[in-house]
CSV table of N, CA, C and O in Angstrom, one decimal:
chain,number,residue,atom,x,y,z
G,13,GLN,N,63.9,80.8,109.5
G,13,GLN,CA,64.7,80.4,108.3
G,13,GLN,C,63.9,80.4,107.0
G,13,GLN,O,64.3,80.8,106.0
G,14,VAL,N,62.6,79.9,107.1
G,14,VAL,CA,61.7,79.9,106.0
G,14,VAL,C,60.9,81.2,106.0
G,14,VAL,O,60.3,81.5,107.0
G,15,GLN,N,60.9,81.9,104.9
G,15,GLN,CA,60.1,83.1,104.8
G,15,GLN,C,59.3,83.2,103.6
G,15,GLN,O,59.8,82.8,102.5
G,16,LEU,N,58.0,83.5,103.7
G,16,LEU,CA,57.1,83.7,102.6
G,16,LEU,C,56.7,85.1,102.5
G,16,LEU,O,56.3,85.7,103.6
G,17,VAL,N,56.8,85.7,101.4
G,17,VAL,CA,56.4,87.1,101.2
G,17,VAL,C,55.4,87.3,100.1
G,17,VAL,O,55.8,87.0,98.9
G,18,GLU,N,54.2,87.7,100.4
G,18,GLU,CA,53.2,87.9,99.4
G,18,GLU,C,53.3,89.3,98.8
G,18,GLU,O,53.7,90.3,99.5
G,19,SER,N,52.9,89.5,97.6
G,19,SER,CA,52.9,90.8,96.9
G,19,SER,C,51.8,90.7,95.8
G,19,SER,O,51.4,89.7,95.4
G,20,GLY,N,51.4,91.9,95.3
G,20,GLY,CA,50.5,92.0,94.2
G,20,GLY,C,49.1,92.5,94.6
G,20,GLY,O,48.3,92.7,93.7
G,21,GLY,N,48.9,92.6,95.9
G,21,GLY,CA,47.5,93.1,96.3
G,21,GLY,C,47.3,94.5,95.9
G,21,GLY,O,48.3,95.3,95.6
G,22,GLY,N,46.1,95.0,96.0
G,22,GLY,CA,45.8,96.3,95.7
G,22,GLY,C,44.3,96.6,95.6
G,22,GLY,O,43.5,95.7,96.1
G,23,LEU,N,43.9,97.7,95.1
G,23,LEU,CA,42.5,98.1,94.9
G,23,LEU,C,42.1,98.0,93.5
G,23,LEU,O,42.7,98.5,92.6
G,24,VAL,N,41.0,97.2,93.2
G,24,VAL,CA,40.5,97.1,91.9
G,24,VAL,C,39.0,97.2,91.9
G,24,VAL,O,38.4,97.0,92.9
G,25,GLN,N,38.4,97.5,90.7
G,25,GLN,CA,37.0,97.5,90.6
G,25,GLN,C,36.4,96.1,90.3
G,25,GLN,O,37.2,95.2,89.9
G,26,ALA,N,35.2,95.9,90.7
G,26,ALA,CA,34.6,94.6,90.4
G,26,ALA,C,34.7,94.2,88.9
G,26,ALA,O,34.5,95.1,88.1
G,27,GLY,N,35.0,93.0,88.7
G,27,GLY,CA,35.2,92.5,87.4
G,27,GLY,C,36.7,92.5,86.9
G,27,GLY,O,37.0,92.0,85.9
G,28,GLY,N,37.5,93.2,87.7
G,28,GLY,CA,38.9,93.3,87.4
G,28,GLY,C,39.7,92.1,87.8
G,28,GLY,O,39.2,91.1,88.3
G,29,SER,N,41.0,92.2,87.6
G,29,SER,CA,41.9,91.1,87.9
G,29,SER,C,43.1,91.6,88.7
G,29,SER,O,43.6,92.7,88.6
G,30,LEU,N,43.7,90.6,89.4
G,30,LEU,CA,44.9,90.8,90.1
G,30,LEU,C,45.7,89.5,90.1
G,30,LEU,O,45.1,88.4,90.1
G,31,SER,N,47.0,89.6,90.2
G,31,SER,CA,47.9,88.5,90.3
G,31,SER,C,48.7,88.6,91.5
G,31,SER,O,49.5,89.6,91.6
G,32,LEU,N,48.6,87.7,92.4
G,32,LEU,CA,49.4,87.6,93.7
G,32,LEU,C,50.6,86.7,93.5
G,32,LEU,O,50.5,85.7,92.9
G,33,SER,N,51.7,87.1,94.2
G,33,SER,CA,52.9,86.3,94.2
G,33,SER,C,53.3,86.0,95.6
G,33,SER,O,53.1,86.8,96.5
G,34,CYS,N,53.9,84.8,95.8
G,34,CYS,CA,54.4,84.4,97.1
G,34,CYS,C,55.8,83.9,96.8
G,34,CYS,O,56.0,82.8,96.3
G,35,ALA,N,56.8,84.7,97.2
G,35,ALA,CA,58.2,84.4,97.0
G,35,ALA,C,58.7,83.7,98.3
G,35,ALA,O,58.5,84.3,99.4
G,36,ALA,N,59.4,82.6,98.2
G,36,ALA,CA,59.9,81.9,99.3
G,36,ALA,C,61.4,82.0,99.4
G,36,ALA,O,62.1,82.0,98.4
G,37,SER,N,61.9,82.0,100.6
G,37,SER,CA,63.4,82.0,100.8
G,37,SER,C,63.6,81.0,102.0
G,37,SER,O,62.8,80.8,102.9
G,38,GLY,N,64.8,80.5,102.0
G,38,GLY,CA,65.2,79.6,103.1
G,38,GLY,C,64.9,78.1,102.9
G,38,GLY,O,65.5,77.3,103.6
G,39,ARG,N,64.1,77.8,101.9
G,39,ARG,CA,63.9,76.4,101.6
G,39,ARG,C,63.3,76.4,100.1
G,39,ARG,O,62.5,77.2,99.7
G,40,THR,N,63.7,75.4,99.4
G,40,THR,CA,63.1,75.1,98.1
G,40,THR,C,61.8,74.4,98.3
G,40,THR,O,61.7,73.4,99.0
G,41,LEU,N,60.7,74.9,97.7
G,41,LEU,CA,59.4,74.5,97.9
G,41,LEU,C,58.8,73.5,96.8
G,41,LEU,O,57.6,73.2,96.8
G,42,SER,N,59.6,73.1,95.9
G,42,SER,CA,59.1,72.3,94.8
G,42,SER,C,58.5,71.0,95.2
G,42,SER,O,57.6,70.5,94.4
G,43,ARG,N,58.8,70.4,96.3
G,43,ARG,CA,58.2,69.2,96.7
G,43,ARG,C,57.2,69.3,97.9
G,43,ARG,O,56.9,68.3,98.6
G,44,TYR,N,56.8,70.5,98.1
G,44,TYR,CA,55.9,70.8,99.2
G,44,TYR,C,54.5,71.3,98.7
G,44,TYR,O,54.5,72.1,97.7
G,45,ALA,N,53.5,71.0,99.3
G,45,ALA,CA,52.2,71.5,99.0
G,45,ALA,C,52.1,73.0,99.5
G,45,ALA,O,52.6,73.3,100.6
G,46,MET,N,51.5,73.8,98.7
G,46,MET,CA,51.3,75.2,99.0
G,46,MET,C,49.8,75.6,99.0
G,46,MET,O,49.0,75.0,98.2
G,47,GLY,N,49.5,76.6,99.7
G,47,GLY,CA,48.1,77.0,99.7
G,47,GLY,C,48.0,78.6,99.8
G,47,GLY,O,48.9,79.3,100.2
G,48,TRP,N,46.8,79.0,99.3
G,48,TRP,CA,46.4,80.4,99.5
G,48,TRP,C,45.2,80.4,100.4
G,48,TRP,O,44.2,79.7,100.2
G,49,PHE,N,45.2,81.3,101.4
G,49,PHE,CA,44.1,81.5,102.3
G,49,PHE,C,43.7,83.0,102.3
G,49,PHE,O,44.5,83.9,101.9
G,50,ARG,N,42.5,83.3,102.8
G,50,ARG,CA,42.2,84.7,102.9
G,50,ARG,C,41.3,85.0,104.1
G,50,ARG,O,40.6,84.1,104.6
G,51,ARG,N,41.4,86.2,104.6
G,51,ARG,CA,40.6,86.6,105.8
G,51,ARG,C,39.9,87.9,105.5
G,51,ARG,O,40.5,88.9,105.3
G,52,ALA,N,38.6,87.8,105.4
G,52,ALA,CA,37.8,88.9,105.1
G,52,ALA,C,37.5,89.7,106.4
G,52,ALA,O,37.7,89.1,107.5
G,53,PRO,N,37.1,91.0,106.3
G,53,PRO,CA,36.9,91.7,107.5
G,53,PRO,C,35.8,91.1,108.4
G,53,PRO,O,34.7,90.7,108.0
G,54,GLY,N,36.2,90.9,109.7
G,54,GLY,CA,35.3,90.3,110.6
G,54,GLY,C,35.1,88.8,110.5
G,54,GLY,O,34.3,88.2,111.2
G,55,LYS,N,35.9,88.1,109.7
G,55,LYS,CA,35.8,86.7,109.5
G,55,LYS,C,37.1,86.0,109.8
G,55,LYS,O,38.2,86.7,109.9
G,56,GLU,N,37.1,84.7,109.9
G,56,GLU,CA,38.3,83.9,110.1
G,56,GLU,C,38.9,83.6,108.8
G,56,GLU,O,38.4,83.8,107.7
G,57,ARG,N,40.1,83.0,108.9
G,57,ARG,CA,40.9,82.7,107.7
G,57,ARG,C,40.3,81.5,107.0
G,57,ARG,O,40.1,80.4,107.6
G,58,ASP,N,40.1,81.6,105.7
G,58,ASP,CA,39.5,80.5,104.9
G,58,ASP,C,40.4,80.1,103.7
G,58,ASP,O,41.1,80.9,103.2
G,59,PHE,N,40.2,78.8,103.4
G,59,PHE,CA,41.0,78.3,102.3
G,59,PHE,C,40.5,78.9,101.0
G,59,PHE,O,39.3,79.0,100.7
G,60,VAL,N,41.4,79.2,100.1
G,60,VAL,CA,41.1,79.7,98.8
G,60,VAL,C,41.5,78.7,97.7
G,60,VAL,O,40.7,78.3,96.9
G,61,ALA,N,42.8,78.3,97.7
G,61,ALA,CA,43.3,77.4,96.7
G,61,ALA,C,44.6,76.7,97.2
G,61,ALA,O,45.3,77.2,98.1
G,62,GLY,N,44.9,75.5,96.7
G,62,GLY,CA,46.1,74.8,97.0
G,62,GLY,C,46.7,74.1,95.8
G,62,GLY,O,46.0,73.9,94.8
G,63,ILE,N,48.0,73.9,95.9
G,63,ILE,CA,48.6,73.2,94.8
G,63,ILE,C,49.6,72.2,95.4
G,63,ILE,O,50.4,72.4,96.3
G,64,LYS,N,49.5,71.0,94.9
G,64,LYS,CA,50.3,69.9,95.3
G,64,LYS,C,51.7,69.9,94.6
G,64,LYS,O,51.8,70.6,93.6
G,65,TRP,N,52.7,69.2,95.1
G,65,TRP,CA,54.0,69.2,94.5
G,65,TRP,C,53.9,68.6,93.0
G,65,TRP,O,54.8,69.0,92.2
G,66,THR,N,52.9,67.8,92.7
G,66,THR,CA,52.8,67.3,91.4
G,66,THR,C,52.2,68.3,90.4
G,66,THR,O,52.2,68.1,89.2
G,67,GLY,N,51.6,69.4,91.0
G,67,GLY,CA,51.0,70.4,90.2
G,67,GLY,C,49.4,70.3,90.3
G,67,GLY,O,48.8,71.2,89.7
G,68,SER,N,48.9,69.3,90.9
G,68,SER,CA,47.5,69.1,91.1
G,68,SER,C,47.0,70.3,91.9
G,68,SER,O,47.7,70.7,92.9
G,69,THR,N,45.8,70.8,91.6
G,69,THR,CA,45.2,71.9,92.3
G,69,THR,C,43.9,71.6,93.0
G,69,THR,O,43.2,70.7,92.6
G,70,SER,N,43.5,72.5,93.9
G,70,SER,CA,42.2,72.4,94.6
G,70,SER,C,41.8,73.8,94.9
G,70,SER,O,42.6,74.7,95.2
G,71,TYR,N,40.4,74.0,94.7
G,71,TYR,CA,39.9,75.4,94.9
G,71,TYR,C,38.7,75.4,95.8
G,71,TYR,O,37.9,74.4,95.8
G,72,SER,N,38.5,76.5,96.5
G,72,SER,CA,37.2,76.7,97.2
G,72,SER,C,36.2,76.9,96.2
G,72,SER,O,36.4,77.5,95.1
G,73,ASP,N,35.0,76.5,96.5
G,73,ASP,CA,33.8,76.6,95.5
G,73,ASP,C,33.6,78.1,95.3
G,73,ASP,O,33.0,78.5,94.3
G,74,LEU,N,33.9,79.0,96.2
G,74,LEU,CA,33.7,80.4,96.1
G,74,LEU,C,34.6,81.1,95.0
G,74,LEU,O,34.2,82.1,94.5
G,75,VAL,N,35.7,80.4,94.6
G,75,VAL,CA,36.6,81.0,93.6
G,75,VAL,C,36.8,80.2,92.4
G,75,VAL,O,37.5,80.6,91.5
G,76,LYS,N,36.3,79.0,92.4
G,76,LYS,CA,36.5,78.0,91.3
G,76,LYS,C,36.0,78.6,90.0
G,76,LYS,O,34.9,79.2,89.9
G,77,GLY,N,36.8,78.5,89.0
G,77,GLY,CA,36.5,79.1,87.7
G,77,GLY,C,36.9,80.5,87.5
G,77,GLY,O,37.0,81.0,86.4
G,78,ARG,N,37.3,81.2,88.6
G,78,ARG,CA,37.8,82.6,88.6
G,78,ARG,C,39.2,82.7,89.0
G,78,ARG,O,39.9,83.6,88.4
G,79,PHE,N,39.7,81.9,89.9
G,79,PHE,CA,41.1,82.0,90.4
G,79,PHE,C,41.9,80.8,89.9
G,79,PHE,O,41.3,79.7,89.7
G,80,THR,N,43.2,81.0,89.7
G,80,THR,CA,44.1,80.0,89.3
G,80,THR,C,45.3,80.0,90.1
G,80,THR,O,46.0,81.1,90.2
G,81,ILE,N,45.7,78.9,90.7
G,81,ILE,CA,46.9,78.8,91.5
G,81,ILE,C,47.9,78.1,90.6
G,81,ILE,O,47.6,77.2,89.9
G,82,SER,N,49.2,78.6,90.7
G,82,SER,CA,50.2,77.9,89.9
G,82,SER,C,51.5,78.1,90.7
G,82,SER,O,51.6,78.9,91.7
G,83,ARG,N,52.6,77.4,90.2
G,83,ARG,CA,53.9,77.6,90.9
G,83,ARG,C,55.0,77.5,89.8
G,83,ARG,O,54.9,76.8,88.8
G,84,ASP,N,56.0,78.3,90.1
G,84,ASP,CA,57.2,78.3,89.3
G,84,ASP,C,58.3,77.8,90.2
G,84,ASP,O,58.9,78.6,91.0
G,85,ASN,N,58.7,76.6,90.1
G,85,ASN,CA,59.7,76.0,90.9
G,85,ASN,C,61.1,76.7,90.7
G,85,ASN,O,61.9,76.8,91.7
G,86,ALA,N,61.4,77.1,89.5
G,86,ALA,CA,62.7,77.7,89.2
G,86,ALA,C,62.8,79.0,90.0
G,86,ALA,O,63.9,79.4,90.4
G,87,LYS,N,61.7,79.7,90.2
G,87,LYS,CA,61.7,81.0,90.9
G,87,LYS,C,61.3,80.8,92.4
G,87,LYS,O,61.3,81.8,93.2
G,88,ASN,N,61.0,79.6,92.8
G,88,ASN,CA,60.6,79.3,94.1
G,88,ASN,C,59.4,80.2,94.5
G,88,ASN,O,59.4,80.8,95.6
G,89,THR,N,58.4,80.3,93.6
G,89,THR,CA,57.3,81.2,93.8
G,89,THR,C,56.0,80.6,93.5
G,89,THR,O,55.9,79.8,92.5
G,90,VAL,N,55.0,80.9,94.2
G,90,VAL,CA,53.6,80.5,94.0
G,90,VAL,C,52.8,81.7,93.6
G,90,VAL,O,52.9,82.8,94.2
G,91,TYR,N,51.8,81.5,92.7
G,91,TYR,CA,51.0,82.6,92.2
G,91,TYR,C,49.5,82.3,92.4
G,91,TYR,O,49.1,81.1,92.5
G,92,LEU,N,48.8,83.3,92.5
G,92,LEU,CA,47.3,83.2,92.5
G,92,LEU,C,46.8,84.3,91.5
G,92,LEU,O,46.8,85.5,91.8
G,93,GLN,N,46.3,83.8,90.4
G,93,GLN,CA,45.7,84.7,89.4
G,93,GLN,C,44.2,84.8,89.7
G,93,GLN,O,43.5,83.8,89.7
G,94,MET,N,43.8,86.0,89.9
G,94,MET,CA,42.4,86.3,90.3
G,94,MET,C,41.7,87.1,89.2
G,94,MET,O,42.1,88.2,88.9
G,95,ASN,N,40.7,86.5,88.6
G,95,ASN,CA,39.9,87.2,87.6
G,95,ASN,C,38.5,87.3,88.0
G,95,ASN,O,38.0,86.7,88.9
G,96,SER,N,37.8,88.2,87.3
G,96,SER,CA,36.3,88.5,87.6
G,96,SER,C,36.1,88.7,89.1
G,96,SER,O,35.2,88.1,89.7
G,97,LEU,N,36.9,89.6,89.7
G,97,LEU,CA,36.8,89.8,91.1
G,97,LEU,C,35.5,90.4,91.5
G,97,LEU,O,34.9,91.2,90.8
G,98,LYS,N,35.1,90.0,92.7
G,98,LYS,CA,33.8,90.5,93.3
G,98,LYS,C,34.1,91.2,94.6
G,98,LYS,O,35.1,91.0,95.2
G,99,PRO,N,33.2,92.1,95.0
G,99,PRO,CA,33.5,92.8,96.3
G,99,PRO,C,33.6,91.8,97.5
G,99,PRO,O,34.4,92.1,98.4
G,100,GLU,N,33.0,90.7,97.4
G,100,GLU,CA,33.1,89.7,98.5
G,100,GLU,C,34.5,89.0,98.5
G,100,GLU,O,34.8,88.3,99.4
G,101,ASP,N,35.3,89.2,97.5
G,101,ASP,CA,36.7,88.7,97.5
G,101,ASP,C,37.6,89.6,98.3
G,101,ASP,O,38.8,89.3,98.5
G,102,THR,N,37.1,90.8,98.8
G,102,THR,CA,37.9,91.7,99.6
G,102,THR,C,38.4,91.0,100.8
G,102,THR,O,37.6,90.4,101.6
G,103,ALA,N,39.7,90.9,101.0
G,103,ALA,CA,40.3,90.2,102.2
G,103,ALA,C,41.8,90.4,102.2
G,103,ALA,O,42.4,90.9,101.2
G,104,VAL,N,42.4,90.0,103.3
G,104,VAL,CA,43.9,89.9,103.3
G,104,VAL,C,44.2,88.5,102.8
G,104,VAL,O,43.7,87.5,103.4
G,105,TYR,N,45.0,88.3,101.8
G,105,TYR,CA,45.4,87.0,101.3
G,105,TYR,C,46.7,86.6,101.8
G,105,TYR,O,47.7,87.3,101.7
G,106,TYR,N,46.8,85.3,102.2
G,106,TYR,CA,48.0,84.8,102.7
G,106,TYR,C,48.4,83.5,101.9
G,106,TYR,O,47.6,82.7,101.5
G,107,CYS,N,49.7,83.4,101.7
G,107,CYS,CA,50.2,82.1,101.2
G,107,CYS,C,50.8,81.3,102.4
G,107,CYS,O,51.2,81.8,103.4
G,108,ALA,N,50.8,80.0,102.2
G,108,ALA,CA,51.2,79.1,103.3
G,108,ALA,C,51.9,77.9,102.6
G,108,ALA,O,51.6,77.5,101.5
G,109,ALA,N,52.8,77.3,103.4
G,109,ALA,CA,53.6,76.1,103.0
G,109,ALA,C,53.5,75.0,104.0
G,109,ALA,O,53.6,75.3,105.2
G,110,LYS,N,53.3,73.8,103.6
G,110,LYS,CA,53.4,72.7,104.5
G,110,LYS,C,54.9,72.3,104.7
G,110,LYS,O,55.8,72.8,104.0
G,111,ASP,N,55.1,71.5,105.7
G,111,ASP,CA,56.5,71.2,106.1
G,111,ASP,C,56.8,69.7,105.9
G,111,ASP,O,57.8,69.2,106.4
G,112,SER,N,56.0,69.0,105.2
G,112,SER,CA,56.2,67.6,104.9
G,112,SER,C,56.4,67.3,103.4
G,112,SER,O,55.5,67.8,102.6
G,113,LEU,N,57.4,66.7,103.0
G,113,LEU,CA,57.6,66.4,101.6
G,113,LEU,C,56.5,65.5,101.0
G,113,LEU,O,56.0,64.6,101.7
G,114,TYR,N,56.2,65.8,99.8
G,114,TYR,CA,55.2,65.0,99.0
G,114,TYR,C,53.8,65.0,99.7
G,114,TYR,O,53.1,64.0,99.4
G,115,SER,N,53.5,65.9,100.5
G,115,SER,CA,52.2,65.9,101.2
G,115,SER,C,51.1,66.4,100.2
G,115,SER,O,51.4,67.1,99.2
G,116,GLY,N,49.9,66.2,100.6
G,116,GLY,CA,48.8,66.6,99.8
G,116,GLY,C,48.3,68.0,100.2
G,116,GLY,O,48.8,68.6,101.1
G,117,ILE,N,47.2,68.4,99.5
G,117,ILE,CA,46.6,69.7,99.8
G,117,ILE,C,45.7,69.6,101.0
G,117,ILE,O,44.9,68.6,101.1
G,118,SER,N,45.7,70.6,101.8
G,118,SER,CA,44.8,70.6,103.0
G,118,SER,C,44.1,72.0,102.9
G,118,SER,O,44.7,73.0,102.6
G,119,SER,N,42.8,72.0,103.3
G,119,SER,CA,42.0,73.2,103.4
G,119,SER,C,42.0,73.8,104.8
G,119,SER,O,41.4,74.9,105.0
G,120,THR,N,42.7,73.2,105.7
G,120,THR,CA,42.7,73.7,107.1
G,120,THR,C,44.0,74.4,107.4
G,120,THR,O,45.1,73.9,107.1
G,121,PRO,N,43.9,75.6,108.0
G,121,PRO,CA,45.1,76.4,108.2
G,121,PRO,C,46.2,75.7,109.1
G,121,PRO,O,47.4,75.9,108.9
G,122,THR,N,45.7,74.9,110.0
G,122,THR,CA,46.6,74.2,110.9
G,122,THR,C,47.5,73.2,110.3
G,122,THR,O,48.5,72.8,110.9
G,123,ALA,N,47.2,72.8,109.1
G,123,ALA,CA,48.1,71.9,108.3
G,123,ALA,C,49.3,72.5,107.7
G,123,ALA,O,50.2,71.8,107.2
G,124,TYR,N,49.4,73.8,107.8
G,124,TYR,CA,50.5,74.5,107.1
G,124,TYR,C,51.4,75.1,108.2
G,124,TYR,O,50.9,75.7,109.2
G,125,ALA,N,52.7,75.0,108.0
G,125,ALA,CA,53.7,75.3,109.0
G,125,ALA,C,54.2,76.8,108.8
G,125,ALA,O,54.6,77.4,109.8
G,126,TYR,N,54.2,77.3,107.6
G,126,TYR,CA,54.8,78.5,107.3
G,126,TYR,C,53.8,79.5,106.6
G,126,TYR,O,53.1,79.0,105.7
G,127,TRP,N,53.8,80.7,107.0
G,127,TRP,CA,52.9,81.7,106.5
G,127,TRP,C,53.5,83.0,106.2
G,127,TRP,O,54.5,83.4,106.8
G,128,GLY,N,53.0,83.7,105.1
G,128,GLY,CA,53.4,85.0,104.8
G,128,GLY,C,52.7,86.0,105.7
G,128,GLY,O,51.9,85.7,106.5
G,129,GLN,N,53.1,87.3,105.4
G,129,GLN,CA,52.5,88.4,106.2
G,129,GLN,C,51.1,88.8,105.7
G,129,GLN,O,50.4,89.5,106.4
G,130,GLY,N,50.8,88.4,104.5
G,130,GLY,CA,49.5,88.8,103.9
G,130,GLY,C,49.6,90.0,103.0
G,130,GLY,O,50.5,90.9,103.2
G,131,THR,N,48.7,90.1,102.0
G,131,THR,CA,48.6,91.2,101.2
G,131,THR,C,47.2,91.6,101.0
G,131,THR,O,46.3,90.7,100.8
G,132,GLN,N,46.9,92.8,101.1
G,132,GLN,CA,45.5,93.3,101.0
G,132,GLN,C,44.9,93.4,99.6
G,132,GLN,O,45.6,93.9,98.7
G,133,VAL,N,43.8,92.8,99.4
G,133,VAL,CA,43.0,92.9,98.2
G,133,VAL,C,41.7,93.5,98.5
G,133,VAL,O,40.9,93.0,99.3
G,134,THR,N,41.4,94.6,97.8
G,134,THR,CA,40.2,95.3,98.0
G,134,THR,C,39.5,95.5,96.6
G,134,THR,O,40.1,96.0,95.7
G,135,VAL,N,38.2,95.0,96.6
G,135,VAL,CA,37.5,95.1,95.3
G,135,VAL,C,36.3,96.0,95.6
G,135,VAL,O,35.4,95.7,96.4
G,136,SER,N,36.2,97.1,94.8
G,136,SER,CA,35.2,98.0,95.0
G,136,SER,C,34.0,97.7,94.0
G,136,SER,O,34.2,97.1,93.0
G,137,SER,N,32.8,98.2,94.4
G,137,SER,CA,31.6,98.0,93.6
G,137,SER,C,31.6,98.9,92.4
G,137,SER,O,32.2,100.0,92.3
């Protein structure tokens, strides 16, 4: 019933920017915490950024200062603006939603109930 669809991935050169979108259907997400995760080649899924229903945000130290998570409740969409991209940012990026109202941000994948299919981000040297 709940579906998350990521878009906006692609191939960029180091130092470039990309904006990812996560469109939700089946449920209004305005009161749920959302997160972005990524899985680099040969590695497990890691936390990138999260946003609470209040708008408060949290970031991995690896992306802090370069990435910005935001949400547009009217569009039921979450965004990840990625600037100053590095080759090590190359990964499949996933958005995720928790299933408890007014919950906080978690950096563990198991805390999120719904996941998108992922969108590939490749940063070349």
